[in-house]
Amino acid sequence: MQRPRIGLTTYGVGETGNYRIPQEYVRAVVRAGGLPTLLPPAGAEFAEQWLAGLDALVLIGGGDID
């Protein structure tokens, strides 16, 4: 059985040049049996393609969720 793909939004790029996400979100998805897939804030032009390949989506909180 395949694990469900769970999209996790990410924060912006940190000082190291990597997209950031609290590790607790990734660990929670894995513990629940999902396959975490990180989604960088790259722009709306990719949203439809990303969402089509996911089984669920977690919107990570933050200061502003435009």
PDB file of N, CA, C, O and CB in Angstrom:
ATOM      1  N   MET A   1       0.837  -1.181   0.000  1.00  0.00           N
ATOM      2  CA  MET A   1       0.000   0.000   0.000  1.00  0.00           C
ATOM      3  C   MET A   1       0.883   1.247   0.000  1.00  0.00           C
ATOM      4  O   MET A   1       1.844   1.341   0.764  1.00  0.00           O
ATOM      5  CB  MET A   1      -0.953  -0.003   1.216  1.00  0.00           C
ATOM      6  N   GLN A   2       0.549   2.191  -0.856  1.00  0.00           N
ATOM      7  CA  GLN A   2       1.302   3.440  -0.911  1.00  0.00           C
ATOM      8  C   GLN A   2       0.861   4.387   0.190  1.00  0.00           C
ATOM      9  O   GLN A   2      -0.317   4.449   0.540  1.00  0.00           O
ATOM     10  CB  GLN A   2       1.138   4.106  -2.273  1.00  0.00           C
ATOM     11  N   ARG A   3       1.805   5.111   0.719  1.00  0.00           N
ATOM     12  CA  ARG A   3       1.491   6.131   1.716  1.00  0.00           C
ATOM     13  C   ARG A   3       0.831   7.312   1.012  1.00  0.00           C
ATOM     14  O   ARG A   3       1.205   7.646  -0.112  1.00  0.00           O
ATOM     15  CB  ARG A   3       2.774   6.583   2.486  1.00  0.00           C
ATOM     16  N   PRO A   4      -0.141   7.945   1.655  1.00  0.00           N
ATOM     17  CA  PRO A   4      -0.738   9.140   1.056  1.00  0.00           C
ATOM     18  C   PRO A   4       0.264  10.289   1.061  1.00  0.00           C
ATOM     19  O   PRO A   4       0.995  10.493   2.031  1.00  0.00           O
ATOM     20  CB  PRO A   4      -2.025   9.545   1.810  1.00  0.00           C
ATOM     21  N   ARG A   5       0.282  11.034  -0.042  1.00  0.00           N
ATOM     22  CA  ARG A   5       1.176  12.196  -0.165  1.00  0.00           C
ATOM     23  C   ARG A   5       0.515  13.395   0.501  1.00  0.00           C
ATOM     24  O   ARG A   5      -0.586  13.803   0.131  1.00  0.00           O
ATOM     25  CB  ARG A   5       1.504  12.508  -1.667  1.00  0.00           C
ATOM     26  N   ILE A   6       1.207  13.950   1.489  1.00  0.00           N
ATOM     27  CA  ILE A   6       0.689  15.085   2.246  1.00  0.00           C
ATOM     28  C   ILE A   6       1.566  16.302   1.959  1.00  0.00           C
ATOM     29  O   ILE A   6       2.749  16.314   2.297  1.00  0.00           O
ATOM     30  CB  ILE A   6       0.648  14.771   3.778  1.00  0.00           C
ATOM     31  N   GLY A   7       0.986  17.315   1.341  1.00  0.00           N
ATOM     32  CA  GLY A   7       1.721  18.536   1.052  1.00  0.00           C
ATOM     33  C   GLY A   7       1.811  19.410   2.285  1.00  0.00           C
ATOM     34  O   GLY A   7       0.826  19.603   2.997  1.00  0.00           O
ATOM     35  N   LEU A   8       3.000  19.939   2.533  1.00  0.00           N
ATOM     36  CA  LEU A   8       3.238  20.847   3.653  1.00  0.00           C
ATOM     37  C   LEU A   8       3.786  22.152   3.083  1.00  0.00           C
ATOM     38  O   LEU A   8       4.841  22.160   2.449  1.00  0.00           O
ATOM     39  CB  LEU A   8       4.231  20.220   4.706  1.00  0.00           C
ATOM     40  N   THR A   9       3.078  23.244   3.304  1.00  0.00           N
ATOM     41  CA  THR A   9       3.606  24.526   2.863  1.00  0.00           C
ATOM     42  C   THR A   9       4.847  24.847   3.688  1.00  0.00           C
ATOM     43  O   THR A   9       5.003  24.345   4.801  1.00  0.00           O
ATOM     44  CB  THR A   9       2.536  25.655   2.994  1.00  0.00           C
ATOM     45  N   THR A  10       5.720  25.673   3.151  1.00  0.00           N
ATOM     46  CA  THR A  10       6.954  26.021   3.843  1.00  0.00           C
ATOM     47  C   THR A  10       7.027  27.523   4.053  1.00  0.00           C
ATOM     48  O   THR A  10       6.327  28.302   3.407  1.00  0.00           O
ATOM     49  CB  THR A  10       8.178  25.528   3.059  1.00  0.00           C
ATOM     50  N   TYR A  11       7.904  27.902   4.982  1.00  0.00           N
ATOM     51  CA  TYR A  11       8.201  29.313   5.179  1.00  0.00           C
ATOM     52  C   TYR A  11       9.176  29.740   4.096  1.00  0.00           C
ATOM     53  O   TYR A  11       9.616  28.921   3.289  1.00  0.00           O
ATOM     54  CB  TYR A  11       8.782  29.585   6.604  1.00  0.00           C
ATOM     55  N   GLY A  12       9.506  30.990   4.078  1.00  0.00           N
ATOM     56  CA  GLY A  12      10.474  31.494   3.100  1.00  0.00           C
ATOM     57  C   GLY A  12      11.855  30.906   3.302  1.00  0.00           C
ATOM     58  O   GLY A  12      12.061  30.052   4.164  1.00  0.00           O
ATOM     59  N   VAL A  13      12.784  31.363   2.510  1.00  0.00           N
ATOM     60  CA  VAL A  13      14.152  30.867   2.548  1.00  0.00           C
ATOM     61  C   VAL A  13      14.861  31.436   3.776  1.00  0.00           C
ATOM     62  O   VAL A  13      14.778  32.632   4.058  1.00  0.00           O
ATOM     63  CB  VAL A  13      14.913  31.240   1.247  1.00  0.00           C
ATOM     64  N   GLY A  14      15.553  30.566   4.496  1.00  0.00           N
ATOM     65  CA  GLY A  14      16.297  30.976   5.684  1.00  0.00           C
ATOM     66  C   GLY A  14      17.694  31.447   5.333  1.00  0.00           C
ATOM     67  O   GLY A  14      18.043  31.568   4.158  1.00  0.00           O
ATOM     68  N   GLU A  15      18.484  31.711   6.347  1.00  0.00           N
ATOM     69  CA  GLU A  15      19.845  32.207   6.167  1.00  0.00           C
ATOM     70  C   GLU A  15      20.737  31.234   5.408  1.00  0.00           C
ATOM     71  O   GLU A  15      21.696  31.649   4.756  1.00  0.00           O
ATOM     72  CB  GLU A  15      20.457  32.508   7.504  1.00  0.00           C
ATOM     73  N   THR A  16      20.431  29.948   5.488  1.00  0.00           N
ATOM     74  CA  THR A  16      21.249  28.936   4.810  1.00  0.00           C
ATOM     75  C   THR A  16      20.846  28.739   3.355  1.00  0.00           C
ATOM     76  O   THR A  16      21.479  27.961   2.640  1.00  0.00           O
ATOM     77  CB  THR A  16      21.152  27.616   5.542  1.00  0.00           C
ATOM     78  N   GLY A  17      19.807  29.428   2.907  1.00  0.00           N
ATOM     79  CA  GLY A  17      19.354  29.288   1.528  1.00  0.00           C
ATOM     80  C   GLY A  17      18.350  28.170   1.330  1.00  0.00           C
ATOM     81  O   GLY A  17      17.995  27.859   0.193  1.00  0.00           O
ATOM     82  N   ASN A  18      17.883  27.559   2.410  1.00  0.00           N
ATOM     83  CA  ASN A  18      16.910  26.468   2.339  1.00  0.00           C
ATOM     84  C   ASN A  18      15.531  26.949   2.774  1.00  0.00           C
ATOM     85  O   ASN A  18      15.410  27.865   3.588  1.00  0.00           O
ATOM     86  CB  ASN A  18      17.360  25.285   3.214  1.00  0.00           C
ATOM     87  N   TYR A  19      14.504  26.330   2.228  1.00  0.00           N
ATOM     88  CA  TYR A  19      13.151  26.621   2.705  1.00  0.00           C
ATOM     89  C   TYR A  19      13.012  26.034   4.099  1.00  0.00           C
ATOM     90  O   TYR A  19      13.599  24.998   4.414  1.00  0.00           O
ATOM     91  CB  TYR A  19      12.060  26.043   1.736  1.00  0.00           C
ATOM     92  N   ARG A  20      12.224  26.711   4.934  1.00  0.00           N
ATOM     93  CA  ARG A  20      12.131  26.307   6.334  1.00  0.00           C
ATOM     94  C   ARG A  20      10.746  25.765   6.662  1.00  0.00           C
ATOM     95  O   ARG A  20       9.732  26.214   6.127  1.00  0.00           O
ATOM     96  CB  ARG A  20      12.463  27.483   7.250  1.00  0.00           C
ATOM     97  N   ILE A  21      10.741  24.780   7.564  1.00  0.00           N
ATOM     98  CA  ILE A  21       9.505  24.215   8.098  1.00  0.00           C
ATOM     99  C   ILE A  21       9.852  23.594   9.448  1.00  0.00           C
ATOM    100  O   ILE A  21      10.886  22.936   9.564  1.00  0.00           O
ATOM    101  CB  ILE A  21       8.867  23.150   7.109  1.00  0.00           C
ATOM    102  N   PRO A  22       9.026  23.782  10.461  1.00  0.00           N
ATOM    103  CA  PRO A  22       9.307  23.118  11.744  1.00  0.00           C
ATOM    104  C   PRO A  22       9.275  21.591  11.563  1.00  0.00           C
ATOM    105  O   PRO A  22       8.347  21.051  10.961  1.00  0.00           O
ATOM    106  CB  PRO A  22       8.272  23.560  12.832  1.00  0.00           C
ATOM    107  N   GLN A  23      10.276  20.921  12.077  1.00  0.00           N
ATOM    108  CA  GLN A  23      10.390  19.476  11.880  1.00  0.00           C
ATOM    109  C   GLN A  23       9.223  18.699  12.472  1.00  0.00           C
ATOM    110  O   GLN A  23       8.957  17.572  12.057  1.00  0.00           O
ATOM    111  CB  GLN A  23      11.674  18.980  12.480  1.00  0.00           C
ATOM    112  N   GLU A  24       8.525  19.288  13.437  1.00  0.00           N
ATOM    113  CA  GLU A  24       7.395  18.599  14.059  1.00  0.00           C
ATOM    114  C   GLU A  24       6.306  18.267  13.039  1.00  0.00           C
ATOM    115  O   GLU A  24       5.637  17.242  13.163  1.00  0.00           O
ATOM    116  CB  GLU A  24       6.812  19.453  15.183  1.00  0.00           C
ATOM    117  N   TYR A  25       6.126  19.118  12.043  1.00  0.00           N
ATOM    118  CA  TYR A  25       5.109  18.858  11.023  1.00  0.00           C
ATOM    119  C   TYR A  25       5.475  17.636  10.184  1.00  0.00           C
ATOM    120  O   TYR A  25       4.630  16.780   9.920  1.00  0.00           O
ATOM    121  CB  TYR A  25       4.932  20.085  10.118  1.00  0.00           C
ATOM    122  N   VAL A  26       6.720  17.562   9.774  1.00  0.00           N
ATOM    123  CA  VAL A  26       7.179  16.425   8.966  1.00  0.00           C
ATOM    124  C   VAL A  26       7.084  15.136   9.774  1.00  0.00           C
ATOM    125  O   VAL A  26       6.608  14.116   9.275  1.00  0.00           O
ATOM    126  CB  VAL A  26       8.633  16.647   8.478  1.00  0.00           C
ATOM    127  N   ARG A  27       7.535  15.187  11.010  1.00  0.00           N
ATOM    128  CA  ARG A  27       7.492  13.987  11.858  1.00  0.00           C
ATOM    129  C   ARG A  27       6.057  13.523  12.111  1.00  0.00           C
ATOM    130  O   ARG A  27       5.788  12.322  12.142  1.00  0.00           O
ATOM    131  CB  ARG A  27       8.191  14.259  13.196  1.00  0.00           C
ATOM    132  N   ALA A  28       5.150  14.463  12.288  1.00  0.00           N
ATOM    133  CA  ALA A  28       3.749  14.103  12.530  1.00  0.00           C
ATOM    134  C   ALA A  28       3.145  13.402  11.315  1.00  0.00           C
ATOM    135  O   ALA A  28       2.404  12.431  11.466  1.00  0.00           O
ATOM    136  CB  ALA A  28       2.926  15.355  12.878  1.00  0.00           C
ATOM    137  N   VAL A  29       3.450  13.877  10.132  1.00  0.00           N
ATOM    138  CA  VAL A  29       2.929  13.244   8.915  1.00  0.00           C
ATOM    139  C   VAL A  29       3.482  11.829   8.782  1.00  0.00           C
ATOM    140  O   VAL A  29       2.743  10.902   8.449  1.00  0.00           O
ATOM    141  CB  VAL A  29       3.287  14.082   7.662  1.00  0.00           C
ATOM    142  N   VAL A  30       4.759  11.661   9.035  1.00  0.00           N
ATOM    143  CA  VAL A  30       5.373  10.324   8.951  1.00  0.00           C
ATOM    144  C   VAL A  30       4.759   9.386   9.984  1.00  0.00           C
ATOM    145  O   VAL A  30       4.440   8.241   9.664  1.00  0.00           O
ATOM    146  CB  VAL A  30       6.904  10.412   9.158  1.00  0.00           C
ATOM    147  N   ARG A  31       4.589   9.859  11.227  1.00  0.00           N
ATOM    148  CA  ARG A  31       3.983   9.023  12.276  1.00  0.00           C
ATOM    149  C   ARG A  31       2.563   8.610  11.911  1.00  0.00           C
ATOM    150  O   ARG A  31       2.117   7.521  12.271  1.00  0.00           O
ATOM    151  CB  ARG A  31       3.976   9.769  13.614  1.00  0.00           C
ATOM    152  N   ALA A  32       1.859   9.474  11.202  1.00  0.00           N
ATOM    153  CA  ALA A  32       0.475   9.173  10.818  1.00  0.00           C
ATOM    154  C   ALA A  32       0.406   8.279   9.577  1.00  0.00           C
ATOM    155  O   ALA A  32      -0.683   7.901   9.146  1.00  0.00           O
ATOM    156  CB  ALA A  32      -0.291  10.471  10.562  1.00  0.00           C
ATOM    157  N   GLY A  33       1.558   7.942   9.007  1.00  0.00           N
ATOM    158  CA  GLY A  33       1.572   7.044   7.857  1.00  0.00           C
ATOM    159  C   GLY A  33       1.618   7.748   6.514  1.00  0.00           C
ATOM    160  O   GLY A  33       1.450   7.110   5.475  1.00  0.00           O
ATOM    161  N   GLY A  34       1.841   9.051   6.519  1.00  0.00           N
ATOM    162  CA  GLY A  34       1.874   9.807   5.266  1.00  0.00           C
ATOM    163  C   GLY A  34       3.280  10.006   4.736  1.00  0.00           C
ATOM    164  O   GLY A  34       4.266   9.743   5.424  1.00  0.00           O
ATOM    165  N   LEU A  35       3.353  10.473   3.507  1.00  0.00           N
ATOM    166  CA  LEU A  35       4.609  10.818   2.847  1.00  0.00           C
ATOM    167  C   LEU A  35       4.655  12.336   2.724  1.00  0.00           C
ATOM    168  O   LEU A  35       3.970  12.899   1.870  1.00  0.00           O
ATOM    169  CB  LEU A  35       4.738  10.121   1.437  1.00  0.00           C
ATOM    170  N   PRO A  36       5.454  13.019   3.563  1.00  0.00           N
ATOM    171  CA  PRO A  36       5.485  14.478   3.523  1.00  0.00           C
ATOM    172  C   PRO A  36       6.123  14.985   2.239  1.00  0.00           C
ATOM    173  O   PRO A  36       7.152  14.474   1.797  1.00  0.00           O
ATOM    174  CB  PRO A  36       6.236  15.024   4.728  1.00  0.00           C
ATOM    175  N   THR A  37       5.500  15.993   1.651  1.00  0.00           N
ATOM    176  CA  THR A  37       5.995  16.633   0.439  1.00  0.00           C
ATOM    177  C   THR A  37       6.030  18.134   0.690  1.00  0.00           C
ATOM    178  O   THR A  37       4.985  18.761   0.864  1.00  0.00           O
ATOM    179  CB  THR A  37       5.102  16.282  -0.806  1.00  0.00           C
ATOM    180  N   LEU A  38       7.230  18.714   0.711  1.00  0.00           N
ATOM    181  CA  LEU A  38       7.368  20.134   1.014  1.00  0.00           C
ATOM    182  C   LEU A  38       7.058  20.977  -0.220  1.00  0.00           C
ATOM    183  O   LEU A  38       7.535  20.694  -1.319  1.00  0.00           O
ATOM    184  CB  LEU A  38       8.784  20.440   1.528  1.00  0.00           C
ATOM    185  N   LEU A  39       6.258  22.009  -0.019  1.00  0.00           N
ATOM    186  CA  LEU A  39       5.837  22.887  -1.107  1.00  0.00           C
ATOM    187  C   LEU A  39       6.387  24.291  -0.866  1.00  0.00           C
ATOM    188  O   LEU A  39       5.902  24.994   0.020  1.00  0.00           O
ATOM    189  CB  LEU A  39       4.287  22.917  -1.231  1.00  0.00           C
ATOM    190  N   PRO A  40       7.386  24.710  -1.635  1.00  0.00           N
ATOM    191  CA  PRO A  40       7.940  26.049  -1.443  1.00  0.00           C
ATOM    192  C   PRO A  40       6.988  27.111  -1.979  1.00  0.00           C
ATOM    193  O   PRO A  40       6.188  26.845  -2.876  1.00  0.00           O
ATOM    194  CB  PRO A  40       9.306  26.169  -2.130  1.00  0.00           C
ATOM    195  N   PRO A  41       7.082  28.321  -1.421  1.00  0.00           N
ATOM    196  CA  PRO A  41       6.222  29.410  -1.897  1.00  0.00           C
ATOM    197  C   PRO A  41       6.743  29.963  -3.217  1.00  0.00           C
ATOM    198  O   PRO A  41       7.200  31.105  -3.274  1.00  0.00           O
ATOM    199  CB  PRO A  41       6.135  30.536  -0.846  1.00  0.00           C
ATOM    200  N   ALA A  42       6.679  29.165  -4.277  1.00  0.00           N
ATOM    201  CA  ALA A  42       7.299  29.523  -5.556  1.00  0.00           C
ATOM    202  C   ALA A  42       6.366  30.283  -6.489  1.00  0.00           C
ATOM    203  O   ALA A  42       6.825  30.858  -7.476  1.00  0.00           O
ATOM    204  CB  ALA A  42       7.784  28.282  -6.248  1.00  0.00           C
ATOM    205  N   GLY A  43       5.087  30.300  -6.203  1.00  0.00           N
ATOM    206  CA  GLY A  43       4.185  31.031  -7.066  1.00  0.00           C
ATOM    207  C   GLY A  43       2.968  30.228  -7.456  1.00  0.00           C
ATOM    208  O   GLY A  43       2.983  28.997  -7.445  1.00  0.00           O
ATOM    209  N   ALA A  44       1.929  30.933  -7.798  1.00  0.00           N
ATOM    210  CA  ALA A  44       0.638  30.325  -8.113  1.00  0.00           C
ATOM    211  C   ALA A  44       0.662  29.477  -9.380  1.00  0.00           C
ATOM    212  O   ALA A  44      -0.184  28.598  -9.542  1.00  0.00           O
ATOM    213  CB  ALA A  44      -0.403  31.396  -8.253  1.00  0.00           C
ATOM    214  N   GLU A  45       1.606  29.717 -10.275  1.00  0.00           N
ATOM    215  CA  GLU A  45       1.618  28.971 -11.548  1.00  0.00           C
ATOM    216  C   GLU A  45       1.862  27.481 -11.360  1.00  0.00           C
ATOM    217  O   GLU A  45       1.557  26.692 -12.254  1.00  0.00           O
ATOM    218  CB  GLU A  45       2.680  29.536 -12.468  1.00  0.00           C
ATOM    219  N   PHE A  46       2.410  27.078 -10.210  1.00  0.00           N
ATOM    220  CA  PHE A  46       2.659  25.659  -9.951  1.00  0.00           C
ATOM    221  C   PHE A  46       1.602  25.019  -9.066  1.00  0.00           C
ATOM    222  O   PHE A  46       1.572  23.795  -8.939  1.00  0.00           O
ATOM    223  CB  PHE A  46       4.008  25.488  -9.314  1.00  0.00           C
ATOM    224  N   ALA A  47       0.752  25.798  -8.463  1.00  0.00           N
ATOM    225  CA  ALA A  47      -0.184  25.298  -7.453  1.00  0.00           C
ATOM    226  C   ALA A  47      -1.068  24.174  -7.974  1.00  0.00           C
ATOM    227  O   ALA A  47      -1.226  23.161  -7.292  1.00  0.00           O
ATOM    228  CB  ALA A  47      -1.052  26.426  -6.953  1.00  0.00           C
ATOM    229  N   GLU A  48      -1.635  24.316  -9.131  1.00  0.00           N
ATOM    230  CA  GLU A  48      -2.549  23.292  -9.659  1.00  0.00           C
ATOM    231  C   GLU A  48      -1.832  21.959  -9.869  1.00  0.00           C
ATOM    232  O   GLU A  48      -2.380  20.906  -9.544  1.00  0.00           O
ATOM    233  CB  GLU A  48      -3.170  23.763 -10.984  1.00  0.00           C
ATOM    234  N   GLN A  49      -0.626  21.994 -10.401  1.00  0.00           N
ATOM    235  CA  GLN A  49       0.128  20.757 -10.623  1.00  0.00           C
ATOM    236  C   GLN A  49       0.516  20.099  -9.298  1.00  0.00           C
ATOM    237  O   GLN A  49       0.418  18.880  -9.160  1.00  0.00           O
ATOM    238  CB  GLN A  49       1.386  21.043 -11.456  1.00  0.00           C
ATOM    239  N   TRP A  50       0.955  20.897  -8.328  1.00  0.00           N
ATOM    240  CA  TRP A  50       1.321  20.336  -7.034  1.00  0.00           C
ATOM    241  C   TRP A  50       0.121  19.696  -6.365  1.00  0.00           C
ATOM    242  O   TRP A  50       0.208  18.566  -5.883  1.00  0.00           O
ATOM    243  CB  TRP A  50       1.914  21.411  -6.131  1.00  0.00           C
ATOM    244  N   LEU A  51      -0.985  20.396  -6.330  1.00  0.00           N
ATOM    245  CA  LEU A  51      -2.176  19.892  -5.644  1.00  0.00           C
ATOM    246  C   LEU A  51      -2.724  18.629  -6.300  1.00  0.00           C
ATOM    247  O   LEU A  51      -3.268  17.763  -5.614  1.00  0.00           O
ATOM    248  CB  LEU A  51      -3.254  20.963  -5.616  1.00  0.00           C
ATOM    249  N   ALA A  52      -2.587  18.516  -7.610  1.00  0.00           N
ATOM    250  CA  ALA A  52      -3.090  17.338  -8.321  1.00  0.00           C
ATOM    251  C   ALA A  52      -2.384  16.062  -7.868  1.00  0.00           C
ATOM    252  O   ALA A  52      -2.965  14.980  -7.951  1.00  0.00           O
ATOM    253  CB  ALA A  52      -2.919  17.519  -9.827  1.00  0.00           C
ATOM    254  N   GLY A  53      -1.155  16.166  -7.397  1.00  0.00           N
ATOM    255  CA  GLY A  53      -0.402  14.991  -6.984  1.00  0.00           C
ATOM    256  C   GLY A  53      -0.489  14.683  -5.504  1.00  0.00           C
ATOM    257  O   GLY A  53       0.182  13.771  -5.022  1.00  0.00           O
ATOM    258  N   LEU A  54      -1.313  15.436  -4.768  1.00  0.00           N
ATOM    259  CA  LEU A  54      -1.394  15.258  -3.315  1.00  0.00           C
ATOM    260  C   LEU A  54      -2.710  14.609  -2.905  1.00  0.00           C
ATOM    261  O   LEU A  54      -3.718  14.705  -3.604  1.00  0.00           O
ATOM    262  CB  LEU A  54      -1.235  16.602  -2.607  1.00  0.00           C
ATOM    263  N   ASP A  55      -2.671  13.953  -1.760  1.00  0.00           N
ATOM    264  CA  ASP A  55      -3.885  13.400  -1.166  1.00  0.00           C
ATOM    265  C   ASP A  55      -4.459  14.323  -0.099  1.00  0.00           C
ATOM    266  O   ASP A  55      -5.650  14.265   0.210  1.00  0.00           O
ATOM    267  CB  ASP A  55      -3.601  12.032  -0.567  1.00  0.00           C
ATOM    268  N   ALA A  56      -3.595  15.185   0.466  1.00  0.00           N
ATOM    269  CA  ALA A  56      -4.030  16.143   1.488  1.00  0.00           C
ATOM    270  C   ALA A  56      -3.031  17.290   1.525  1.00  0.00           C
ATOM    271  O   ALA A  56      -1.932  17.200   0.977  1.00  0.00           O
ATOM    272  CB  ALA A  56      -4.156  15.463   2.896  1.00  0.00           C
ATOM    273  N   LEU A  57      -3.439  18.369   2.185  1.00  0.00           N
ATOM    274  CA  LEU A  57      -2.605  19.567   2.273  1.00  0.00           C
ATOM    275  C   LEU A  57      -2.656  20.118   3.686  1.00  0.00           C
ATOM    276  O   LEU A  57      -3.731  20.252   4.271  1.00  0.00           O
ATOM    277  CB  LEU A  57      -3.062  20.639   1.256  1.00  0.00           C
ATOM    278  N   VAL A  58      -1.476  20.441   4.240  1.00  0.00           N
ATOM    279  CA  VAL A  58      -1.386  21.094   5.548  1.00  0.00           C
ATOM    280  C   VAL A  58      -0.834  22.489   5.325  1.00  0.00           C
ATOM    281  O   VAL A  58       0.265  22.656   4.797  1.00  0.00           O
ATOM    282  CB  VAL A  58      -0.484  20.279   6.548  1.00  0.00           C
ATOM    283  N   LEU A  59      -1.602  23.490   5.730  1.00  0.00           N
ATOM    284  CA  LEU A  59      -1.147  24.871   5.623  1.00  0.00           C
ATOM    285  C   LEU A  59      -0.457  25.244   6.918  1.00  0.00           C
ATOM    286  O   LEU A  59      -1.098  25.403   7.958  1.00  0.00           O
ATOM    287  CB  LEU A  59      -2.328  25.840   5.319  1.00  0.00           C
ATOM    288  N   ILE A  60       0.868  25.382   6.844  1.00  0.00           N
ATOM    289  CA  ILE A  60       1.665  25.708   8.010  1.00  0.00           C
ATOM    290  C   ILE A  60       1.377  27.170   8.380  1.00  0.00           C
ATOM    291  O   ILE A  60       1.338  28.040   7.511  1.00  0.00           O
ATOM    292  CB  ILE A  60       3.196  25.471   7.738  1.00  0.00           C
ATOM    293  N   GLY A  61       1.182  27.423   9.648  1.00  0.00           N
ATOM    294  CA  GLY A  61       0.888  28.786  10.105  1.00  0.00           C
ATOM    295  C   GLY A  61       2.066  29.725   9.944  1.00  0.00           C
ATOM    296  O   GLY A  61       3.198  29.299   9.713  1.00  0.00           O
ATOM    297  N   GLY A  62       1.783  30.985  10.067  1.00  0.00           N
ATOM    298  CA  GLY A  62       2.833  31.978   9.942  1.00  0.00           C
ATOM    299  C   GLY A  62       2.274  33.359  10.152  1.00  0.00           C
ATOM    300  O   GLY A  62       1.115  33.517  10.535  1.00  0.00           O
ATOM    301  N   GLY A  63       3.089  34.355   9.904  1.00  0.00           N
ATOM    302  CA  GLY A  63       2.679  35.735  10.114  1.00  0.00           C
ATOM    303  C   GLY A  63       1.630  36.203   9.141  1.00  0.00           C
ATOM    304  O   GLY A  63       0.762  36.988   9.521  1.00  0.00           O
ATOM    305  N   ASP A  64       1.670  35.756   7.894  1.00  0.00           N
ATOM    306  CA  ASP A  64       0.727  36.214   6.872  1.00  0.00           C
ATOM    307  C   ASP A  64       0.544  35.094   5.846  1.00  0.00           C
ATOM    308  O   ASP A  64       1.526  34.580   5.310  1.00  0.00           O
ATOM    309  CB  ASP A  64       1.231  37.535   6.181  1.00  0.00           C
ATOM    310  N   ILE A  65      -0.690  34.718   5.575  1.00  0.00           N
ATOM    311  CA  ILE A  65      -0.963  33.599   4.665  1.00  0.00           C
ATOM    312  C   ILE A  65      -1.730  34.095   3.446  1.00  0.00           C
ATOM    313  O   ILE A  65      -2.854  33.664   3.190  1.00  0.00           O
ATOM    314  CB  ILE A  65      -1.761  32.483   5.385  1.00  0.00           C
ATOM    315  N   ASP A  66      -1.120  34.992   2.705  1.00  0.00           N
ATOM    316  CA  ASP A  66      -1.760  35.566   1.510  1.00  0.00           C
ATOM    317  C   ASP A  66      -2.176  34.486   0.530  1.00  0.00           C
ATOM    318  O   ASP A  66      -2.728  34.790  -0.527  1.00  0.00           O
ATOM    319  CB  ASP A  66      -0.817  36.551   0.818  1.00  0.00           C
TER     320      ASP A  66
END
